[in-house]
Amino acid sequence: MSRAPRLRVSHVSKRYGAVQALANANVEIAPGEVLSLLGANGAGKSTLVKILAGLVKLDSGTIELDGEQVSFSGSDAAQAQGISVVNQEFSLVPSMSIAENLAIGQVSYGRIWGPRKLRARAREALEAVGLVDLDPDTIVEQLGVAERQLVEVARVVARDSRLVIFDEPTAALAAGEIARVQDIVRRVVDRGCSVIYVTHRLSEVFQISDSIQVVRNGETLDPVKVADVDVQRIITMMLGRDLGQMYPPKGSRTDQEVVVRIDELRAPGLESPVTLDVHAGEILGLTGQIGSGASTVVRALAGTAPWTEGTVALRGEPLPLNGRKPGIEKGVAYCSADRKRDGIFAELPVIDNLSSAWLRMVSSMGMVSGAAEHERAEAAARGFAIDPKRLGSLVGTLSGGNQQKVALGKWLGIEPIVFLADEPTRGVDVGARAEIYGRLREMADRGAAVIISSSDSGEVLGLCDVVATFYDGSMSRVKPVAEWTEHEVLRDVMHRDESSDADLERQLQRSS
């Protein structure tokens, strides 16, 4: 007699008003198996994860764990049954310490928390995800995006779970941290736990999964074994069609003016000064691992990170770096890496989000012209492949990919001369990625200088005209993309010696 699956989801459906989020979904996973759950943004993956986490009540269908039917009245009930979730969006309390956050919601901690116990348990959890240098008393709002994501992972590792759901655990991470998370997944599986792995990074699927199941338009497709498919087949399953070309054709730099001149720029996080020229019609990619300094340069240019020395000129005129307002007034757009915190207003409609960057342009004496706002917002929506029919929808109800397009698209209204984007496709599916890449190229083709910071080497090589590599707070090299190989990029950002080629080749396999 065959052993019962660890998890069996049978004919599960969920509707939100007129939207059928899940329709007759079926998922099955064996003990010790890693199942990758894939799908485009808005396909229904997040709804299924929330149902399994006890955050959303299903309308119909059944869930079984180790052969027993279960139902959850809340997240604590799901955790009590042995289901844990590494959340896609940060669930940490920013004003509390790491140790306190690691204790919140942990059934195993009991009711009494002493400071010594909290710190000891926190150190064990942090060591498990490689954050041995982090002080458990550190306040979470002082952490970077990557550190916060690893703390989210640490919360789950500390539990004794039957099923762990990793919901986009590496979206904010660079190559080194991604490898760390994958090692954690393997350790979780080795102790008999089952894993559902949700990701938009398809390369990870083939490195870590046993099987793949695609959710499309709220319905689950039949699962497939990893050995039986390739990336193109998975993309076609996700979209219901062929993707076509991911990256748009490169631009031409012939005789283009210098739009941005960065001269000996220094800022906290940069160990050496940065000097760069960015031309009209050019996409410059700054790449390195999290904390390498690439993101620091973008944030300094945007006026959101302090700078200590150097100058920046915009078309020959000094560009003030003291806050966002001076840059916006001069046509400098900026989309941060953390859309939830400072990229969108989740509780406001799409139209209010899109007009937030340029509301003064459709205002007179404090009065907003509704017609002018709507016309301009609709143009911005179309410019970033956002359905104009969704202008009245709350941004928080949109899929992650559409939220990211709103965070980027709101800047079209200021007709930017410079467009800065920090991790522009974080947490975005392949279809939305292709749309975002196309829009960034269109901006460059219209004469804007586009600067992105990305820890995804494939992204900068596929999209950008010029690539600059960063390691440990210093810029290593900058040259046209045609002169780079992925091997060279990874060598620069990992600072590998020739003797470390075996490690480098393994990393190349991860990113291919």
GROMACS .gro file of N, CA, C and O in nm, residues 218-286:
model
  276
  218GLY      N    1  -0.604   3.082  -1.228
  218GLY     CA    2  -0.676   3.024  -1.116
  218GLY      C    3  -0.688   2.874  -1.118
  218GLY      O    4  -0.743   2.815  -1.025
  219GLU      N    5  -0.638   2.809  -1.224
  219GLU     CA    6  -0.649   2.664  -1.236
  219GLU      C    7  -0.509   2.601  -1.232
  219GLU      O    8  -0.413   2.657  -1.283
  220THR      N    9  -0.500   2.484  -1.170
  220THR     CA   10  -0.372   2.412  -1.164
  220THR      C   11  -0.360   2.319  -1.284
  220THR      O   12  -0.454   2.246  -1.317
  221LEU      N   13  -0.243   2.322  -1.347
  221LEU     CA   14  -0.213   2.227  -1.454
  221LEU      C   15  -0.156   2.100  -1.392
  221LEU      O   16  -0.114   2.101  -1.275
  222ASP      N   17  -0.152   1.993  -1.466
  222ASP     CA   18  -0.096   1.868  -1.414
  222ASP      C   19   0.051   1.888  -1.380
  222ASP      O   20   0.125   1.954  -1.455
  223PRO      N   21   0.098   1.833  -1.269
  223PRO     CA   22   0.240   1.847  -1.232
  223PRO      C   23   0.329   1.774  -1.331
  223PRO      O   24   0.288   1.677  -1.395
  224VAL      N   25   0.454   1.821  -1.340
  224VAL     CA   26   0.554   1.758  -1.428
  224VAL      C   27   0.683   1.740  -1.349
  224VAL      O   28   0.712   1.815  -1.256
  225LYS      N   29   0.760   1.641  -1.387
  225LYS     CA   30   0.891   1.619  -1.326
  225LYS      C   31   0.991   1.717  -1.387
  225LYS      O   32   0.988   1.744  -1.507
  226VAL      N   33   1.082   1.767  -1.304
  226VAL     CA   34   1.180   1.864  -1.351
  226VAL      C   35   1.262   1.808  -1.467
  226VAL      O   36   1.293   1.879  -1.563
  227ALA      N   37   1.294   1.680  -1.460
  227ALA     CA   38   1.379   1.619  -1.563
  227ALA      C   39   1.310   1.613  -1.699
  227ALA      O   40   1.377   1.594  -1.801
  228ASP      N   41   1.178   1.632  -1.702
  228ASP     CA   42   1.103   1.615  -1.827
  228ASP      C   43   1.076   1.746  -1.901
  228ASP      O   44   1.013   1.744  -2.008
  229VAL      N   45   1.118   1.861  -1.847
  229VAL     CA   46   1.085   1.990  -1.908
  229VAL      C   47   1.207   2.079  -1.913
  229VAL      O   48   1.309   2.053  -1.848
  230ASP      N   49   1.197   2.186  -1.992
  230ASP     CA   50   1.300   2.290  -1.995
  230ASP      C   51   1.235   2.424  -1.968
  230ASP      O   52   1.113   2.434  -1.950
  231VAL      N   53   1.316   2.530  -1.964
  231VAL     CA   54   1.266   2.662  -1.929
  231VAL      C   55   1.159   2.708  -2.026
  231VAL      O   56   1.054   2.762  -1.986
  232GLN      N   57   1.182   2.689  -2.156
  232GLN     CA   58   1.085   2.736  -2.255
  232GLN      C   59   0.950   2.668  -2.238
  232GLN      O   60   0.845   2.731  -2.250
  233ARG      N   61   0.953   2.538  -2.208
  233ARG     CA   62   0.826   2.466  -2.186
  233ARG      C   63   0.753   2.522  -2.064
  233ARG      O   64   0.630   2.539  -2.067
  234ILE      N   65   0.826   2.551  -1.958
  234ILE     CA   66   0.762   2.605  -1.838
  234ILE      C   67   0.702   2.743  -1.865
  234ILE      O   68   0.589   2.773  -1.821
  235ILE      N   69   0.774   2.829  -1.936
  235ILE     CA   70   0.722   2.962  -1.969
  235ILE      C   71   0.594   2.950  -2.050
  235ILE      O   72   0.495   3.021  -2.025
  236THR      N   73   0.593   2.860  -2.147
  236THR     CA   74   0.473   2.840  -2.228
  236THR      C   75   0.357   2.792  -2.142
  236THR      O   76   0.242   2.835  -2.159
  237MET      N   77   0.383   2.701  -2.049
  237MET     CA   78   0.278   2.654  -1.958
  237MET      C   79   0.224   2.768  -1.873
  237MET      O   80   0.104   2.778  -1.849
  238MET      N   81   0.313   2.855  -1.825
  238MET     CA   82   0.271   2.965  -1.738
  238MET      C   83   0.186   3.068  -1.811
  238MET      O   84   0.086   3.118  -1.759
  239LEU      N   85   0.227   3.102  -1.934
  239LEU     CA   86   0.161   3.210  -2.008
  239LEU      C   87   0.048   3.159  -2.098
  239LEU      O   88  -0.037   3.238  -2.139
  240GLY      N   89   0.050   3.030  -2.130
  240GLY     CA   90  -0.048   2.980  -2.225
  240GLY      C   91  -0.013   3.015  -2.368
  240GLY      O   92  -0.095   3.002  -2.459
  241ARG      N   93   0.109   3.063  -2.389
  241ARG     CA   94   0.157   3.104  -2.521
  241ARG      C   95   0.309   3.113  -2.514
  241ARG      O   96   0.367   3.110  -2.406
  242ASP      N   97   0.374   3.128  -2.628
  242ASP     CA   98   0.517   3.151  -2.631
  242ASP      C   99   0.546   3.294  -2.586
  242ASP      O  100   0.473   3.388  -2.621
  243LEU      N  101   0.653   3.312  -2.509
  243LEU     CA  102   0.687   3.445  -2.459
  243LEU      C  103   0.739   3.535  -2.568
  243LEU      O  104   0.715   3.654  -2.570
  244GLY      N  105   0.811   3.480  -2.665
  244GLY     CA  106   0.881   3.564  -2.761
  244GLY      C  107   1.014   3.605  -2.702
  244GLY      O  108   1.071   3.538  -2.618
  245GLN      N  109   1.064   3.721  -2.742
  245GLN     CA  110   1.196   3.765  -2.697
  245GLN      C  111   1.185   3.836  -2.563
  245GLN      O  112   1.107   3.929  -2.547
  246MET      N  113   1.263   3.791  -2.465
  246MET     CA  114   1.260   3.851  -2.332
  246MET      C  115   1.312   3.994  -2.333
  246MET      O  116   1.251   4.084  -2.277
  247TYR      N  117   1.427   4.015  -2.396
  247TYR     CA  118   1.491   4.147  -2.393
  247TYR      C  119   1.475   4.217  -2.527
  247TYR      O  120   1.492   4.156  -2.633
  248PRO      N  121   1.443   4.348  -2.524
  248PRO     CA  122   1.433   4.423  -2.650
  248PRO      C  123   1.571   4.445  -2.711
  248PRO      O  124   1.673   4.432  -2.642
  249PRO      N  125   1.578   4.479  -2.841
  249PRO     CA  126   1.708   4.506  -2.904
  249PRO      C  127   1.781   4.620  -2.833
  249PRO      O  128   1.720   4.713  -2.780
  250LYS      N  129   1.913   4.610  -2.831
  250LYS     CA  130   1.995   4.714  -2.769
  250LYS      C  131   1.983   4.846  -2.846
  250LYS      O  132   1.954   4.848  -2.966
  251GLY      N  133   2.008   4.957  -2.776
  251GLY     CA  134   2.005   5.087  -2.839
  251GLY      C  135   2.137   5.121  -2.905
  251GLY      O  136   2.232   5.045  -2.902
  252SER      N  137   2.140   5.240  -2.963
  252SER     CA  138   2.262   5.289  -3.028
  252SER      C  139   2.313   5.411  -2.952
  252SER      O  140   2.237   5.504  -2.923
  253ARG      N  141   2.443   5.412  -2.923
  253ARG     CA  142   2.501   5.523  -2.846
  253ARG      C  143   2.572   5.625  -2.935
  253ARG      O  144   2.635   5.716  -2.887
  254THR      N  145   2.562   5.614  -3.065
  254THR     CA  146   2.641   5.696  -3.157
  254THR      C  147   2.617   5.845  -3.133
  254THR      O  148   2.506   5.896  -3.148
  255ASP      N  149   2.724   5.914  -3.094
  255ASP     CA  150   2.723   6.060  -3.079
  255ASP      C  151   2.615   6.111  -2.985
  255ASP      O  152   2.565   6.222  -3.000
  256GLN      N  153   2.576   6.032  -2.886
  256GLN     CA  154   2.477   6.079  -2.790
  256GLN      C  155   2.542   6.165  -2.683
  256GLN      O  156   2.655   6.139  -2.640
  257GLU      N  157   2.468   6.266  -2.636
  257GLU     CA  158   2.522   6.356  -2.534
  257GLU      C  159   2.533   6.287  -2.399
  257GLU      O  160   2.461   6.191  -2.371
  258VAL      N  161   2.623   6.338  -2.315
  258VAL     CA  162   2.634   6.290  -2.178
  258VAL      C  163   2.523   6.357  -2.097
  258VAL      O  164   2.521   6.480  -2.083
  259VAL      N  165   2.431   6.280  -2.046
  259VAL     CA  166   2.320   6.333  -1.967
  259VAL      C  167   2.360   6.342  -1.820
  259VAL      O  168   2.333   6.442  -1.753
  260VAL      N  169   2.422   6.236  -1.769
  260VAL     CA  170   2.463   6.233  -1.628
  260VAL      C  171   2.614   6.214  -1.621
  260VAL      O  172   2.668   6.121  -1.683
  261ARG      N  173   2.680   6.301  -1.547
  261ARG     CA  174   2.824   6.286  -1.523
  261ARG      C  175   2.846   6.276  -1.373
  261ARG      O  176   2.818   6.370  -1.297
  262ILE      N  177   2.895   6.161  -1.332
  262ILE     CA  178   2.922   6.135  -1.190
  262ILE      C  179   3.073   6.144  -1.171
  262ILE      O  180   3.149   6.072  -1.236
  263ASP      N  181   3.117   6.234  -1.083
  263ASP     CA  182   3.260   6.259  -1.066
  263ASP      C  183   3.301   6.239  -0.920
  263ASP      O  184   3.261   6.316  -0.833
  264GLU      N  185   3.376   6.130  -0.894
  264GLU     CA  186   3.433   6.103  -0.762
  264GLU      C  187   3.327   6.102  -0.652
  264GLU      O  188   3.347   6.156  -0.543
  265LEU      N  189   3.215   6.037  -0.679
  265LEU     CA  190   3.106   6.030  -0.582
  265LEU      C  191   3.141   5.933  -0.469
  265LEU      O  192   3.182   5.820  -0.492
  266ARG      N  193   3.122   5.979  -0.346
  266ARG     CA  194   3.138   5.896  -0.227
  266ARG      C  195   3.010   5.902  -0.144
  266ARG      O  196   2.944   6.006  -0.138
  267ALA      N  197   2.979   5.789  -0.081
  267ALA     CA  198   2.863   5.782   0.006
  267ALA      C  199   2.883   5.665   0.102
  267ALA      O  200   2.963   5.575   0.074
  268PRO      N  201   2.815   5.666   0.217
  268PRO     CA  202   2.824   5.551   0.308
  268PRO      C  203   2.787   5.422   0.235
  268PRO      O  204   2.682   5.414   0.171
  269GLY      N  205   2.876   5.325   0.242
  269GLY     CA  206   2.858   5.201   0.167
  269GLY      C  207   2.947   5.191   0.046
  269GLY      O  208   2.961   5.085  -0.013
  270LEU      N  209   3.010   5.304   0.009
  270LEU     CA  210   3.108   5.304  -0.100
  270LEU      C  211   3.247   5.322  -0.040
  270LEU      O  212   3.275   5.422   0.026
  271GLU      N  213   3.332   5.224  -0.064
  271GLU     CA  214   3.468   5.229  -0.010
  271GLU      C  215   3.562   5.310  -0.098
  271GLU      O  216   3.669   5.352  -0.052
  272SER      N  217   3.526   5.331  -0.224
  272SER     CA  218   3.608   5.411  -0.314
  272SER      C  219   3.517   5.496  -0.400
  272SER      O  220   3.400   5.461  -0.423
  273PRO      N  221   3.565   5.610  -0.451
  273PRO     CA  222   3.479   5.700  -0.529
  273PRO      C  223   3.438   5.640  -0.662
  273PRO      O  224   3.509   5.557  -0.720
  274VAL      N  225   3.323   5.683  -0.710
  274VAL     CA  226   3.268   5.633  -0.836
  274VAL      C  227   3.263   5.746  -0.937
  274VAL      O  228   3.212   5.854  -0.908
  275THR      N  229   3.316   5.721  -1.056
  275THR     CA  230   3.312   5.816  -1.167
  275THR      C  231   3.252   5.746  -1.288
  275THR      O  232   3.301   5.641  -1.330
  276LEU      N  233   3.145   5.804  -1.344
  276LEU     CA  234   3.074   5.743  -1.456
  276LEU      C  235   3.010   5.851  -1.543
  276LEU      O  236   2.969   5.956  -1.493
  277ASP      N  237   3.000   5.823  -1.673
  277ASP     CA  238   2.920   5.904  -1.765
  277ASP      C  239   2.806   5.818  -1.817
  277ASP      O  240   2.826   5.700  -1.851
  278VAL      N  241   2.687   5.877  -1.825
  278VAL     CA  242   2.571   5.806  -1.879
  278VAL      C  243   2.514   5.892  -1.992
  278VAL      O  244   2.487   6.011  -1.974
  279HIS      N  245   2.497   5.831  -2.109
  279HIS     CA  246   2.455   5.902  -2.229
  279HIS      C  247   2.305   5.894  -2.251
  279HIS      O  248   2.237   5.804  -2.201
  280ALA      N  249   2.254   5.990  -2.327
  280ALA     CA  250   2.115   5.985  -2.370
  280ALA      C  251   2.091   5.858  -2.451
  280ALA      O  252   2.175   5.819  -2.533
  281GLY      N  253   1.979   5.793  -2.429
  281GLY     CA  254   1.946   5.672  -2.503
  281GLY      C  255   2.017   5.548  -2.456
  281GLY      O  256   2.008   5.444  -2.520
  282GLU      N  257   2.084   5.557  -2.342
  282GLU     CA  258   2.166   5.446  -2.292
  282GLU      C  259   2.105   5.388  -2.164
  282GLU      O  260   2.053   5.461  -2.080
  283ILE      N  261   2.113   5.256  -2.152
  283ILE     CA  262   2.077   5.190  -2.026
  283ILE      C  263   2.205   5.140  -1.962
  283ILE      O  264   2.276   5.056  -2.018
  284LEU      N  265   2.236   5.195  -1.846
  284LEU     CA  266   2.354   5.156  -1.770
  284LEU      C  267   2.313   5.061  -1.659
  284LEU      O  268   2.222   5.092  -1.580
  285GLY      N  269   2.377   4.946  -1.650
  285GLY     CA  270   2.348   4.850  -1.544
  285GLY      C  271   2.459   4.845  -1.443
  285GLY      O  272   2.575   4.824  -1.478
  286LEU      N  273   2.424   4.867  -1.316
  286LEU     CA  274   2.519   4.855  -1.206
  286LEU      C  275   2.487   4.723  -1.136
  286LEU      O  276   2.374   4.703  -1.089
   0.00000   0.00000   0.00000
